[in-house]
Coordinates of C-alpha atoms in Angstrom, one line a residue:
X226 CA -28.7 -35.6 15.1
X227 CA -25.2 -38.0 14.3
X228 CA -22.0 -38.3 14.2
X229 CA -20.8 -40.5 11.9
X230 CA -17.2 -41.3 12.2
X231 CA -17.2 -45.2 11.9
X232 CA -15.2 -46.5 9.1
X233 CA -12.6 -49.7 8.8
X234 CA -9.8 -49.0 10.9
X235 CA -7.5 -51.1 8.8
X236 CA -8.0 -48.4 5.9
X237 CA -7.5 -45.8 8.4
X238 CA -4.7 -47.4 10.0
X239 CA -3.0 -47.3 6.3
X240 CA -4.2 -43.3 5.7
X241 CA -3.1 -42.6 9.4
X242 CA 0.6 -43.9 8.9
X243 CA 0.7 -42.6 5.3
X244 CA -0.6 -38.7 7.3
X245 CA 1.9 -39.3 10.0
X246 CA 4.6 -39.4 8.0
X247 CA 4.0 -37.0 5.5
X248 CA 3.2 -34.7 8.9
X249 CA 7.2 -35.4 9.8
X250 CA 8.4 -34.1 6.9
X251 CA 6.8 -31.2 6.2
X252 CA 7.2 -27.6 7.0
X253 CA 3.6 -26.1 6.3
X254 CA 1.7 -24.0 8.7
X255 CA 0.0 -26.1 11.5
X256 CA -3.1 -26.6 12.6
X257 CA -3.9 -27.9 16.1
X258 CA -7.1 -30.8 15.8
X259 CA -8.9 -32.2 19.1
X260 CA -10.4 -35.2 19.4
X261 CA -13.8 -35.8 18.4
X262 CA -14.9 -36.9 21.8
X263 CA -13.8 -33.8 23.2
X264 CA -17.4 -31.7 21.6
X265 CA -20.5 -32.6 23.1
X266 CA -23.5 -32.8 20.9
X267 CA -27.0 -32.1 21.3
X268 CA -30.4 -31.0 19.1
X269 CA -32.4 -28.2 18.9
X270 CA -35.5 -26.6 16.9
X271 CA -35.8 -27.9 13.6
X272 CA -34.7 -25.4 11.0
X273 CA -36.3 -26.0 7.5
X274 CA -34.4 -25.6 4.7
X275 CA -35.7 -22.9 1.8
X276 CA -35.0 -25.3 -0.9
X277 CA -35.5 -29.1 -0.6
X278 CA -33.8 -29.7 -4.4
X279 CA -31.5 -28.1 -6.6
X280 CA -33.4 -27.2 -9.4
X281 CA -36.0 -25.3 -6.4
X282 CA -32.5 -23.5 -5.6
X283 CA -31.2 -22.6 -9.3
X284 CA -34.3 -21.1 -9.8
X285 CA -34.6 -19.1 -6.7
X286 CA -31.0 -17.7 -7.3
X287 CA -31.9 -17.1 -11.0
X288 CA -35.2 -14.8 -9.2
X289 CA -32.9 -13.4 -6.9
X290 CA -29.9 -13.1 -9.2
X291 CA -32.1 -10.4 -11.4
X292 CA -32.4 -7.8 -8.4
X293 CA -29.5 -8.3 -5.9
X294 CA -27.0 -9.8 -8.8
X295 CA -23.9 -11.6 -7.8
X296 CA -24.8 -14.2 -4.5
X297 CA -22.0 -14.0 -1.8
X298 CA -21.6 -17.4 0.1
X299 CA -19.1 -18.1 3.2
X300 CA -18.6 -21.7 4.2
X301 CA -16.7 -23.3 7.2
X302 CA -14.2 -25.8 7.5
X303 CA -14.0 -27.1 10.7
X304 CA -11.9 -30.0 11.4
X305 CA -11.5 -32.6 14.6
X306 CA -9.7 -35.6 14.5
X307 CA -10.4 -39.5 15.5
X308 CA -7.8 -42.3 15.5
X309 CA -5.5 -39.7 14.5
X310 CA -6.5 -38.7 10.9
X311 CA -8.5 -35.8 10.0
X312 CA -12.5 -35.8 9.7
X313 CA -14.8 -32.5 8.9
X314 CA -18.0 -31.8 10.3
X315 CA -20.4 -31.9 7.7
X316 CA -24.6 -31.1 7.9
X317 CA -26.7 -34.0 6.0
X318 CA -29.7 -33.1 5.0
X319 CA -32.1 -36.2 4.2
X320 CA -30.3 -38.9 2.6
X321 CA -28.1 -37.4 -0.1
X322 CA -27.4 -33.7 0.6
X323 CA -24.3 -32.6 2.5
X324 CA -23.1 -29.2 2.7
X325 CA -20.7 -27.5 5.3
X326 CA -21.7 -24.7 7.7
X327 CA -22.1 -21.2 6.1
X328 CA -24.9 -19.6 4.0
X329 CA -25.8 -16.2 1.8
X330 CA -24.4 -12.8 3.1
X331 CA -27.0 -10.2 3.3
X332 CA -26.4 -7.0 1.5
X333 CA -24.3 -5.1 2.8
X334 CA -22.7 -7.6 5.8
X335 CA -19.1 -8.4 6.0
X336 CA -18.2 -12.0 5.3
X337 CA -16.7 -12.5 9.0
X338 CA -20.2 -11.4 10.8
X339 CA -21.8 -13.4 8.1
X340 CA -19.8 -17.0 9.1
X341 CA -20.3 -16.1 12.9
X342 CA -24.0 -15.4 12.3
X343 CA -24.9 -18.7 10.3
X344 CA -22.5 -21.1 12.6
X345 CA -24.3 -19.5 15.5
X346 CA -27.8 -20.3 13.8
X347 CA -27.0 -24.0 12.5
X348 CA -24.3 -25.0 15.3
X349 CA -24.6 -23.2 18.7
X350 CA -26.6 -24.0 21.6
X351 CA -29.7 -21.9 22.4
X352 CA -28.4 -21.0 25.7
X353 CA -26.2 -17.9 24.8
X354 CA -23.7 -18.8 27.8
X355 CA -22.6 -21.9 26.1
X356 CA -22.1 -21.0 22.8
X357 CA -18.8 -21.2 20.9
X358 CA -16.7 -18.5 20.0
X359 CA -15.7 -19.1 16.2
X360 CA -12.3 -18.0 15.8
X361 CA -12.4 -17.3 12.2
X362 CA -9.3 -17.8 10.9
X363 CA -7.6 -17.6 7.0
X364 CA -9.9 -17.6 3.4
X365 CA -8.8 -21.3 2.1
X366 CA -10.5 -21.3 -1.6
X367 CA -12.8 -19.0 -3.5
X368 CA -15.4 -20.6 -5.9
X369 CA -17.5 -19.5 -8.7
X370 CA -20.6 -20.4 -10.5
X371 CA -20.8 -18.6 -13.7
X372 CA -24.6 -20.1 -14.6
X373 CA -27.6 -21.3 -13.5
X374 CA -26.0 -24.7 -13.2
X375 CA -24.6 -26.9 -10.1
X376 CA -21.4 -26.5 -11.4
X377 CA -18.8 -24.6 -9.4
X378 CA -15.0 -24.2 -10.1
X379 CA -12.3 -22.5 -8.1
X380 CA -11.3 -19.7 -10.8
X381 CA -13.6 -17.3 -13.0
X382 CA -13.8 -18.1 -16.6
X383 CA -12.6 -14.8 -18.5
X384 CA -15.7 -14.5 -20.7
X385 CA -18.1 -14.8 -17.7
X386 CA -18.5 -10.6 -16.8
X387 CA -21.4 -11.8 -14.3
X388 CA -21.1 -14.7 -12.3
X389 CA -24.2 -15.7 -10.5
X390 CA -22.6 -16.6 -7.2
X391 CA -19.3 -16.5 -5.3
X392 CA -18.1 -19.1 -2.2
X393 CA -15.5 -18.4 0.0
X394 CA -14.3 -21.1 2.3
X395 CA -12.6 -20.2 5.8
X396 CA -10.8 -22.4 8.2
X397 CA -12.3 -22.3 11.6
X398 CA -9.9 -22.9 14.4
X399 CA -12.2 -25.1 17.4
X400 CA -11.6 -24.8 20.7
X401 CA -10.5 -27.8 23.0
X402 CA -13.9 -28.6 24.1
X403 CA -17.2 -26.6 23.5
X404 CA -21.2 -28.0 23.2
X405 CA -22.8 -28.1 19.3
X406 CA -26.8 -28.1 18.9
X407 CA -27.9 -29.3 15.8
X408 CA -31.2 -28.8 14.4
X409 CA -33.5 -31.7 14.5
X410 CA -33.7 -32.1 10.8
X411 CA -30.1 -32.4 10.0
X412 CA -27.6 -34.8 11.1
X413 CA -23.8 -33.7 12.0
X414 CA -21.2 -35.6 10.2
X415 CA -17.7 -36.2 11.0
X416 CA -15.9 -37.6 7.9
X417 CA -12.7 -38.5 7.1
X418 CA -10.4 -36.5 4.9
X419 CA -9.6 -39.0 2.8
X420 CA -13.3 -40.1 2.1
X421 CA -13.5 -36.6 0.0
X422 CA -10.6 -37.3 -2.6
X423 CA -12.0 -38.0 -6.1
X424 CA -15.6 -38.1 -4.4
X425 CA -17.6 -35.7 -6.3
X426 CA -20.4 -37.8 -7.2
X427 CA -20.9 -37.6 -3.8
X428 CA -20.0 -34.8 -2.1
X429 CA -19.9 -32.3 -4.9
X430 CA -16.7 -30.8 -6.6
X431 CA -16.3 -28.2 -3.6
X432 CA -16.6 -30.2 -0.6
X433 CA -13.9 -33.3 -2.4
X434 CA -11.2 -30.5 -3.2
X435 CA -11.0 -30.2 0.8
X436 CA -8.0 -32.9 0.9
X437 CA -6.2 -30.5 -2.1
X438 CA -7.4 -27.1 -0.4
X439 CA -5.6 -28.9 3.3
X440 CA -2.9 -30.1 2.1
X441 CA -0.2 -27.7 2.7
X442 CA -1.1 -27.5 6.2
X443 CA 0.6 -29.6 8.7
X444 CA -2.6 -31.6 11.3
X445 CA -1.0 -31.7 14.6
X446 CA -3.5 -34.5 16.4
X447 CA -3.5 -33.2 19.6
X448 CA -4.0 -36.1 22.5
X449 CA -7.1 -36.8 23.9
X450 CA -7.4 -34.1 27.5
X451 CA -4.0 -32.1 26.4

């Protein structure tokens, strides 16, 4: 398990001044952010993922699509902050796959006991005593994918009658301080908000409309032990 948050502090000295001011101006909701050395990290079990590429993936939501229909997703955006600009915590798995924290509803669970249940599985320690309560807060973006395909988009297209999956993002308010456990096959990434913008080939269309989907919020960077 990692944190990666080291990037050239001369191009986040320029993103920081251009957030900063923005941040003065604005009127949006806020959002409190705590530094990133506030969370302690740590590993657990290794927890192996059902489908180690996307075409193993398309096909099992293609099986699954013909007797459950329509897959549910629920991600999480959860946000810290280091030299004063935004990062998210991401989960890398190998070299080249990032996705944030969430998975599949079961059928018939509410989207809320859904997000708690998958954090708790990829994010919490083992010991239940230390484990973080996820405040849940607002649905940020909805996404579709109306085929078989990688492709998602934040609308339905109004000839597609049965889309084969829908992904609802969340913001998840942290607390000051709490403990993460990663599993052993996965790194935990803190990246930058900027590094998402016009980043797709990277990240995937979802995870670089982040900077868009945050934007009308206003990041209060709260000091280090405040």
């Amino acid at each position: 398990m990692a944190v990666d948050s080291d990037q050239d502090p001369r191009i986040l000295r320029q993103h920081v001044a251009l957030f900063q001011s923005q941040a003065e101006n604005t009127t949006e909701k806020k959002m409190d952010l705590y530094n990133l050395s506030n969370y302690t990290f740590s590993m657990k079990d290794q927890q192996e993922e059902k489908d180690q590429t996307s075409t193993a993936f398309l096909q099992r939501l293609r099986d699954r699509f013909e007797l459950e229909g329509t897959r549910k997703t629920v991600e999480a955006i959860l946000l810290v902050h280091q030299h004063n600009h935004p990062h998210v915590l991401l989960l890398q798995l190998g070299n080249n796959h990032f996705k944030l924290p969430g998975g599949r509803c079961r059928a018939g669970e509410d989207e809320l006991s859904c997000l708690r249940r998958k954090l708790s599985k990829k994010l919490s320690p083992p010991n239940q005593y230390s484990q973080p309560a996820w405040e849940i807060g607002e649905v940020l973006g909805c996404y579709w994918r109306p085929n078989f395909e990688q492709h998602m988009y934040p609308y339905l297209p109004p000839h597609i009658t049965k889309p084969k999956e829908c992904c609802k993002l969340f913001i998840v308010h942290l607390p000051e301080k709490c403990i993460f456990a990663v599993p052993r096959n996965y790194k935990l990434l803190a990246v930058p908000l900027f590094e998402f913008h016009e980043n797709s080939k990277r990240y995937g269309s979802v995870i670089a409309s982040i900077p868009q989907i945050l934007s009308r919020f206003h990041m209060n960077c709260m000091m280090h032990g405040i």
